[in-house]
Coordinates of C-alpha atoms in Angstrom, one line a residue:
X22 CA 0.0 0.0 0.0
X23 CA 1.3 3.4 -0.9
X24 CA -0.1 6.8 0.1
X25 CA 0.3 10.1 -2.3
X26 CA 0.3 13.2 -0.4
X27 CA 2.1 15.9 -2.4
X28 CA -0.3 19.4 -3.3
X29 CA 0.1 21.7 -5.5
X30 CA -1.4 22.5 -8.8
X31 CA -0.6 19.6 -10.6
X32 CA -3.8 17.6 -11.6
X33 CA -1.9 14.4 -10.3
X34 CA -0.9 16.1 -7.1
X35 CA -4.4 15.2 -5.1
X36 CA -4.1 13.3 -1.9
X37 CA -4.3 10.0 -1.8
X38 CA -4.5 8.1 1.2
X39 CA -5.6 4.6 2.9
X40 CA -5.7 7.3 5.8
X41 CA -9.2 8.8 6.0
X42 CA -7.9 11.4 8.9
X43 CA -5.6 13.1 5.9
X44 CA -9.3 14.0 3.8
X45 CA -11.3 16.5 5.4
X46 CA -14.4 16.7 5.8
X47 CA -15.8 18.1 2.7
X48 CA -17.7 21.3 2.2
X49 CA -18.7 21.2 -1.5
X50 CA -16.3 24.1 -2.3
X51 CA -13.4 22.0 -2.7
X52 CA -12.2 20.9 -6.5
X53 CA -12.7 17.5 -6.5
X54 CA -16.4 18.0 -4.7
X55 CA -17.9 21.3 -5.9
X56 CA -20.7 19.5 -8.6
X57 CA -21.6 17.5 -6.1
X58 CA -24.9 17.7 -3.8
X59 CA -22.9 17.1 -0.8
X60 CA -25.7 17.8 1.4
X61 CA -27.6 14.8 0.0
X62 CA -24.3 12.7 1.3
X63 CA -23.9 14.2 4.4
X64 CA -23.4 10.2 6.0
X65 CA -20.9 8.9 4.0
X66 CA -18.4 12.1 5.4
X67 CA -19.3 10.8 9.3
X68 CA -17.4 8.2 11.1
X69 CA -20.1 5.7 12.7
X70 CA -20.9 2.2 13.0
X71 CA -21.2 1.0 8.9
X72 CA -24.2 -0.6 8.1
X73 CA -24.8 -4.2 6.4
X74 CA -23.6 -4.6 2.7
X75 CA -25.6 -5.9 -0.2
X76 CA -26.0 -9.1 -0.9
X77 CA -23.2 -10.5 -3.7
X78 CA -23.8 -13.8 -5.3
X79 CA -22.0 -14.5 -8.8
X80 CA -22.6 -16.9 -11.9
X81 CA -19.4 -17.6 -14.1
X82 CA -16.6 -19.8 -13.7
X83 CA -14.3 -17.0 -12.3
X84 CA -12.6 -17.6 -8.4
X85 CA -14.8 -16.1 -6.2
X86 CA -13.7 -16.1 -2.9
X87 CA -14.4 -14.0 0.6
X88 CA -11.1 -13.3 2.6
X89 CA -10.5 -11.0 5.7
X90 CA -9.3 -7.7 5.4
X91 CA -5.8 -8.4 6.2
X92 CA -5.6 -10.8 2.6
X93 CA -2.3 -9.4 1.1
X94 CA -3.7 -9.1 -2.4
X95 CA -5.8 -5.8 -0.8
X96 CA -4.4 -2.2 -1.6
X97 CA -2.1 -3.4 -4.0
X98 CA -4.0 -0.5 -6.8
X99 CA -3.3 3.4 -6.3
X100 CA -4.6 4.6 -2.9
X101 CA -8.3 6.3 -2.0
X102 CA -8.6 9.6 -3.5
X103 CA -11.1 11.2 -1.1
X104 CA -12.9 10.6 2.2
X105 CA -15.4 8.3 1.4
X106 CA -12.9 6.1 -0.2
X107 CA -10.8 5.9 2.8
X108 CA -13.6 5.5 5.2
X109 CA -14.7 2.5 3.0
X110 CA -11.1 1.2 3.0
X111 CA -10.9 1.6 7.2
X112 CA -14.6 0.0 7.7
X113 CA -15.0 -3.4 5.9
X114 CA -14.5 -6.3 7.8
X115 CA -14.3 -8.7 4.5
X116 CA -13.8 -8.6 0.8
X117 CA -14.3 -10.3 -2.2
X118 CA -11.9 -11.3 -4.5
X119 CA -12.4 -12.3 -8.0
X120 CA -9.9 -14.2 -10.1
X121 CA -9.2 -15.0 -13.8
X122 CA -6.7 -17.6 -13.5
X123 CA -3.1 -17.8 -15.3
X124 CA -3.9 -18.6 -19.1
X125 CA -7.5 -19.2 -18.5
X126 CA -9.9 -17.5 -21.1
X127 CA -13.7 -17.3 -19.8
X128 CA -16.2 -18.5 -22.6
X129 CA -18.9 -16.1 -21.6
X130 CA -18.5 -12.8 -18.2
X131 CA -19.1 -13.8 -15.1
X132 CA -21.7 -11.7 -13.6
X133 CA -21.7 -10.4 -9.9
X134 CA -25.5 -9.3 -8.6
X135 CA -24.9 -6.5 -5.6
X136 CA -28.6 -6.2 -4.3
X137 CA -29.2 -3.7 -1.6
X138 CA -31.8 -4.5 0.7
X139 CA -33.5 -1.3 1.3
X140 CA -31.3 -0.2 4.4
X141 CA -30.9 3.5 5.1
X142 CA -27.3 3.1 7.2
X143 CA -23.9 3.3 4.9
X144 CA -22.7 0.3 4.4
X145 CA -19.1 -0.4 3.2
X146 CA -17.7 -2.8 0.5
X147 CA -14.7 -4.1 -0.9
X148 CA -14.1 -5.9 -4.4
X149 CA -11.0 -6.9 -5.9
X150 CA -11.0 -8.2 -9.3
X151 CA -7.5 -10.0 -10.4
X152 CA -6.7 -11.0 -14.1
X153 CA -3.5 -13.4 -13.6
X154 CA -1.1 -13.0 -16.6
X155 CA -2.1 -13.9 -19.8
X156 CA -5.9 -14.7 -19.2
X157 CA -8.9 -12.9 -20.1
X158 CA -12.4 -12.5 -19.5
X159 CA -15.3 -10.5 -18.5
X160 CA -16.3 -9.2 -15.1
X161 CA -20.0 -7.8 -14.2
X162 CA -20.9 -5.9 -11.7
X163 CA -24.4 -5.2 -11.8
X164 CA -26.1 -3.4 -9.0
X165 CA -29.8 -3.2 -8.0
X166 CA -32.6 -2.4 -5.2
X167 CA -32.2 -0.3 -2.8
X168 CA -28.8 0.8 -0.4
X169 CA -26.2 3.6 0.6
X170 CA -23.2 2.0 -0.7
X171 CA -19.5 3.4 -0.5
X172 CA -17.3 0.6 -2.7
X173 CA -14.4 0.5 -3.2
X174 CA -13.5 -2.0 -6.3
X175 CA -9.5 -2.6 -7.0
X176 CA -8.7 -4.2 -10.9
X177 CA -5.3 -6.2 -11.4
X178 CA -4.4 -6.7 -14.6
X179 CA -1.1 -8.6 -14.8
X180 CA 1.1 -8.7 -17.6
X181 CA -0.2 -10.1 -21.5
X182 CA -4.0 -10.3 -19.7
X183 CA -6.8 -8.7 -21.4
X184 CA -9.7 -7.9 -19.2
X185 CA -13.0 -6.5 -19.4
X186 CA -15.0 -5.0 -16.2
X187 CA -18.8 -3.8 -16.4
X188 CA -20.1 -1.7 -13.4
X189 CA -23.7 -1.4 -14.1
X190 CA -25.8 1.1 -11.5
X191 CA -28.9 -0.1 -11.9
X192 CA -30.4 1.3 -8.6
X193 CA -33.7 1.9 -7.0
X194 CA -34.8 6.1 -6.9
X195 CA -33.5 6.3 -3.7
X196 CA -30.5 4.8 -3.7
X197 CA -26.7 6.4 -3.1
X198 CA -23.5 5.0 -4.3
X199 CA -20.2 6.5 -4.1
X200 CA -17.5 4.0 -5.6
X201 CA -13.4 4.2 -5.9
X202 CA -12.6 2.2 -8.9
X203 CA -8.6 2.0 -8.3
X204 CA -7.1 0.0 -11.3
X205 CA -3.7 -0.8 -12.9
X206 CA -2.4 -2.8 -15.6
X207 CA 0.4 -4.6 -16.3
X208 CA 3.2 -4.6 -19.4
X209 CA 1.5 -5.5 -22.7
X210 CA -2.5 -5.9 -20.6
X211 CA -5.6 -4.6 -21.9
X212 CA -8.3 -3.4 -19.7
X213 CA -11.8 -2.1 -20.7
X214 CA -13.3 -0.4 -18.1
X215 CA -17.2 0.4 -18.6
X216 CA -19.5 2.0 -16.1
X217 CA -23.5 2.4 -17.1
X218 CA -25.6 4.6 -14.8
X219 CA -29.3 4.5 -14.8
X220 CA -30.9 4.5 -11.0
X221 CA -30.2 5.4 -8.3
X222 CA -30.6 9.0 -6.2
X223 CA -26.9 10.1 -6.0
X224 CA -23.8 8.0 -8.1
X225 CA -20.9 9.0 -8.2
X226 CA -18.0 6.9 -9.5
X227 CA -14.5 7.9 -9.2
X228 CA -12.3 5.8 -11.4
X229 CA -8.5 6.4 -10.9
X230 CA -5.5 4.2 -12.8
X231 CA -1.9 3.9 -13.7
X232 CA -0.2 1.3 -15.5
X233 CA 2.6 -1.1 -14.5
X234 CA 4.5 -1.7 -17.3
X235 CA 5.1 -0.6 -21.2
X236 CA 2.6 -1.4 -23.9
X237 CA -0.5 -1.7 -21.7
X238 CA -3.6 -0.6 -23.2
X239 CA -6.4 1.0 -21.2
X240 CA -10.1 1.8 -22.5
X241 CA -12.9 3.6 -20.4
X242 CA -16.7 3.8 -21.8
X243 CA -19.3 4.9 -20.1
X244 CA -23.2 5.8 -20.2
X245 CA -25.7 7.5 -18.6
X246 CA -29.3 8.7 -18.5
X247 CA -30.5 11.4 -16.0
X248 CA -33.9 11.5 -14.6
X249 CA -35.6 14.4 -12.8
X250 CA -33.5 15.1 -9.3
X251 CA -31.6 12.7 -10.3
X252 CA -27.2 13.5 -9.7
X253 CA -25.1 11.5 -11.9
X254 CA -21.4 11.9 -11.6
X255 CA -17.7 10.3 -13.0
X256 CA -14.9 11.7 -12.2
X257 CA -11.9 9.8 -14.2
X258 CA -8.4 10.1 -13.6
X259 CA -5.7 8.3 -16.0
X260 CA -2.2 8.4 -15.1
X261 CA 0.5 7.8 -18.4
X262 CA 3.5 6.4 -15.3
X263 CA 4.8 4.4 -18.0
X264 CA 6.5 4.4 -21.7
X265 CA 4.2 3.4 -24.6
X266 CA 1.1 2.8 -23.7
X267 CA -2.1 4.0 -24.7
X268 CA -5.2 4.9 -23.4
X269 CA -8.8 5.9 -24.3
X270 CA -12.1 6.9 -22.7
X271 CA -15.0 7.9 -24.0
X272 CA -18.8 8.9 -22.1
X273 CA -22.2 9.5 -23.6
X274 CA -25.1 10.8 -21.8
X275 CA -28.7 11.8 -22.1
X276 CA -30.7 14.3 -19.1
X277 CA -34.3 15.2 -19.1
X278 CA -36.3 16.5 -16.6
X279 CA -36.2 19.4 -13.6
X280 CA -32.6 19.4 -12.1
X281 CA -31.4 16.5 -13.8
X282 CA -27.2 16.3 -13.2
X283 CA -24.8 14.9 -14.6
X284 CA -21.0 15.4 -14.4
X285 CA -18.0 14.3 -16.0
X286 CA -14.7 15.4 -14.6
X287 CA -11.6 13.8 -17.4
X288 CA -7.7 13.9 -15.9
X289 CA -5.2 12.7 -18.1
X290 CA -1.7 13.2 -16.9
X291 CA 1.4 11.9 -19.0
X292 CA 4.4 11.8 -16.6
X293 CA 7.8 12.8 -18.0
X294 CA 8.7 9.0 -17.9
X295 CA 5.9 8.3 -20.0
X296 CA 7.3 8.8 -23.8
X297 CA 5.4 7.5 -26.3
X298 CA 2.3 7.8 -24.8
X299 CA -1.2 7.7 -27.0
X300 CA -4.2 9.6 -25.4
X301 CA -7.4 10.5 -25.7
X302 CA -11.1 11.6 -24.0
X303 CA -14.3 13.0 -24.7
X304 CA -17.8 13.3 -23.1
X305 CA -21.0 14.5 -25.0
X306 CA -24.2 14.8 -23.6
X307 CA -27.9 15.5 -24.8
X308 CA -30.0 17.3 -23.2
X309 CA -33.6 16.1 -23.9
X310 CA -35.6 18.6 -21.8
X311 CA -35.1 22.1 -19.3
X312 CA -34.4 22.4 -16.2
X313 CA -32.1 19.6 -16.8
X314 CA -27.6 20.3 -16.3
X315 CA -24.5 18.6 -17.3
X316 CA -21.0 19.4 -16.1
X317 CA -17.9 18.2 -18.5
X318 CA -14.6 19.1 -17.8
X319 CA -11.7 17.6 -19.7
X320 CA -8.4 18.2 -18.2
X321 CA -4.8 17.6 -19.8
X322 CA -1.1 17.8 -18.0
X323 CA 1.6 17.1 -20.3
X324 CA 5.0 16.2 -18.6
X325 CA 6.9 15.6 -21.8
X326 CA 6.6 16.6 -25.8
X327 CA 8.0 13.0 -26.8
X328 CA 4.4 11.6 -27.1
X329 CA 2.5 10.0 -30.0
X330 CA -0.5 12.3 -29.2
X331 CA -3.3 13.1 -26.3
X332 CA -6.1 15.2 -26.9
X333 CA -9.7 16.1 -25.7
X334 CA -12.9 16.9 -26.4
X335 CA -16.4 18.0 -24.9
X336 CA -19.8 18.7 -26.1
X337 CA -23.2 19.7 -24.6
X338 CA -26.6 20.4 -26.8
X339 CA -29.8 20.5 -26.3
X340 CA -32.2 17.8 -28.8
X341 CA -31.6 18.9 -32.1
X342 CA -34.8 20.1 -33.6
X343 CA -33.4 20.2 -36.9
X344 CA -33.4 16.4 -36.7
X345 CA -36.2 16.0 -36.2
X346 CA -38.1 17.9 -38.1
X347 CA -36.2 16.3 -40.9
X348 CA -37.1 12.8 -40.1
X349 CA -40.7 14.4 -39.7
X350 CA -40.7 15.5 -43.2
X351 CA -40.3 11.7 -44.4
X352 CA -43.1 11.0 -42.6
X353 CA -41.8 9.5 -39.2
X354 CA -43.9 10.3 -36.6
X355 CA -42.5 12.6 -33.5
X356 CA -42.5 10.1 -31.0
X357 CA -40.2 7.9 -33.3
X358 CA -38.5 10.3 -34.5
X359 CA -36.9 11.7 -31.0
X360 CA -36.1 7.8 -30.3
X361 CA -34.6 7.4 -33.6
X362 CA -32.2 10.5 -33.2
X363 CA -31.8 9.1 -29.1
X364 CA -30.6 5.8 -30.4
X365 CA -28.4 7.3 -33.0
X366 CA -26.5 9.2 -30.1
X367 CA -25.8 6.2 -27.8
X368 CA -25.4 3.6 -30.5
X369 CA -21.7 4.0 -31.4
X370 CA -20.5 3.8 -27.7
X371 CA -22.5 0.9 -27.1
X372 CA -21.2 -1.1 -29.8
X373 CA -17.8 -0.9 -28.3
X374 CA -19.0 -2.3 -25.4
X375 CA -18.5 -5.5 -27.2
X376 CA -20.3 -7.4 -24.4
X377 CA -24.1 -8.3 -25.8
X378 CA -25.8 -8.7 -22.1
X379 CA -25.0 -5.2 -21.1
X380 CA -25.6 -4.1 -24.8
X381 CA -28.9 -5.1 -24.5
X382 CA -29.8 -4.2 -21.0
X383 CA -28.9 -0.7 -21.9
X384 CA -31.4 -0.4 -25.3
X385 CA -33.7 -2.1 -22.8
X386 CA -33.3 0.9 -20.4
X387 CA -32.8 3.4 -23.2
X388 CA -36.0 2.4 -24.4
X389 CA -38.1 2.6 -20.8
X390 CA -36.1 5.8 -20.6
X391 CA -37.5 7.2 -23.6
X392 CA -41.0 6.7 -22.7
X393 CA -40.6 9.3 -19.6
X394 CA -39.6 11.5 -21.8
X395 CA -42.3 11.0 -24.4
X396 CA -44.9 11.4 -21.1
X397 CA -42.7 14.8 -20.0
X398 CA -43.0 16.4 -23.6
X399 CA -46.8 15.3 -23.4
X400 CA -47.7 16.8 -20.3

């Protein structure tokens, strides 16, 4: 386990900690929590008795096993980044670890169910996922019901594996998840990292990750869809620590409805070590209604000009009425047309999610989504 404490301006130069005494309380003016509703989180800040996790049980022929907290595979990813991380860290009593074995290539993803059972107390949880060298396969995490959950996931990718996580928020209206994704990946590894937001009162996922050796490859997708009240927020943080490697990320997401928010914070930092690195992120988002708000801030910190390239991009826009009213004049009906030009936005991201289940849950959800809106514009 290693802590980071250095400040200064630097968008690497956070504190990160296992020790949840060196993160403050936070007051919602600070960088790395002003867009979010802090009030609505108030909990997760205190230090008090944690309350009982969701229930985990797992199909696929991954490892699964349940270990105490002093397993020596724990804390071997980058540190917590804030509070909640670190108080989640401190407070869980066991964790579960998920292996792909040495050489081993899964046939189909192995799919982990987190249901919350309604409880209104925080409740910690710890998951490390571990692809041993040269295996690769397809991890799930799909979340549901009801719970306040602050998770802290860990992903090991050794050297040559090629691994693919899914962390699908699938919540209840009143649920509140704040997760610490904290991943690295070895020399020559692949890891696709996707997170799919649809329920849920309050998620935010913080994914943070550094590599471990030349030639790894690292690519982040995510999606989203915003309801009325509803607070949406991933805040990513990619760390070029190595020479040649390469990296991608790339989030779509829809709002409608009164104070719908989403954020999207992007930090990629190349390190003066890292020559030869390949970068690149963008965020768009569609807003399908007013009184609905998204946040995107892409952020780049260049180290050294001996790169192959990074860049950035970022785009908000209302529903595009011109669309529309050129599918109308072909004689598409309204309703179809709006989920036409909705489709159209999400599809290419979610064919590079490459894994069908989750493609389809997502058009599923998409689709449901859609129908609010339809109901909205008709009231």
């Amino acid at each position: 386990m290693t802590d980071v404490t250095t400040s200064g301006s630097s968008l690497a130069d956070r504190n990160r900690s296992f020790d949840f005494a060196t993160h403050p309380v936070p007051q919602g003016t600070e960088e790395v929590w002003r867009f979010t509703p802090v009030e609505r989180i108030e909990d997760f800040f205190a230090e008090a008795a944690p309350g009982t996790a969701p229930t985990v049980t797992v199909t696929g022929d991954a490892t699964l096993e349940k270990v105490s907290r002093d397993d020596d595979r724990l804390g071997k990813t980058v540190a917590p980044e804030d509070r909640v991380a670190a108080l989640s860290w401190k407070d869980f009593n066991d964790a579960y670890v998920i292996t792909i074995a040495k050489d081993v290539e899964l046939d189909k993803e192995v799919i982990v169910n987190i249901q919350g059972d309604g409880s209104s107390q925080v409740a910690p949880m710890h998951i490390v996922i571990i692809a041993e060298q040269h295996s690769k396969g397809t991890i799930v995490l799909n979340h549901t019901g009801s719970a306040r959950l602050a998770q802290g996931v860990e992903v090991q990718v050794a050297d040559g594996a090629n691994l693919t996580v899914v962390s699908i928020q699938d919540w209840d209206d009143d649920a509140a998840h704040i997760a610490s994704h904290r991943m690295r990946v070895g020399r020559s590894g692949t890891l696709k990292h996707i997170v799919v937001t649809l329920g849920g009162d309050v998620v935010r996922v913080t994914s943070s990750s550094d590599f471990a050796g030349e030639g790894a490859e690292l690519e982040m997708l995510g999606a989203y869809y915003a309801d009325e009240g509803q607070h949406i927020e991933n805040r990513l943080l990619m760390e070029h620590n190595q020479p040649n490697c390469r990296s991608r990320s790339s989030y779509k997401g829809a709002l409608q409805g009164d104070d719908a928010h989403a954020v999207w914070v992007g930090d990629v930092v190349i390190r003066k070590i890292a020559e030869g690195t390949d970068t690149y992120e963008e965020n768009r988002n569609l807003i399908l209604t007013d009184g609905s708000r998204a946040d995107s801030v892409p952020n780049l910190e260049i180290e050294t000009g001996e790169i192959e390239g990074a860049g950035h991009a970022s785009a908000t826009a209302y529903f595009d009425d011109n669309q529309l009213f050129y599918l109308r004049s072909r004689g598409i009906p309204e309703d179809q047309a709006r989920r036409l030009v909705v489709r159209g936005f999400f599809a290419e991201l979610i064919n590079q999610i490459g894994v069908d289940t989750v493609q389809n849950k997502l058009m599923e959800s998409i689709e449901a989504e859609l129908d609010i809106a339809l109901e909205l514009q008709n009231a």
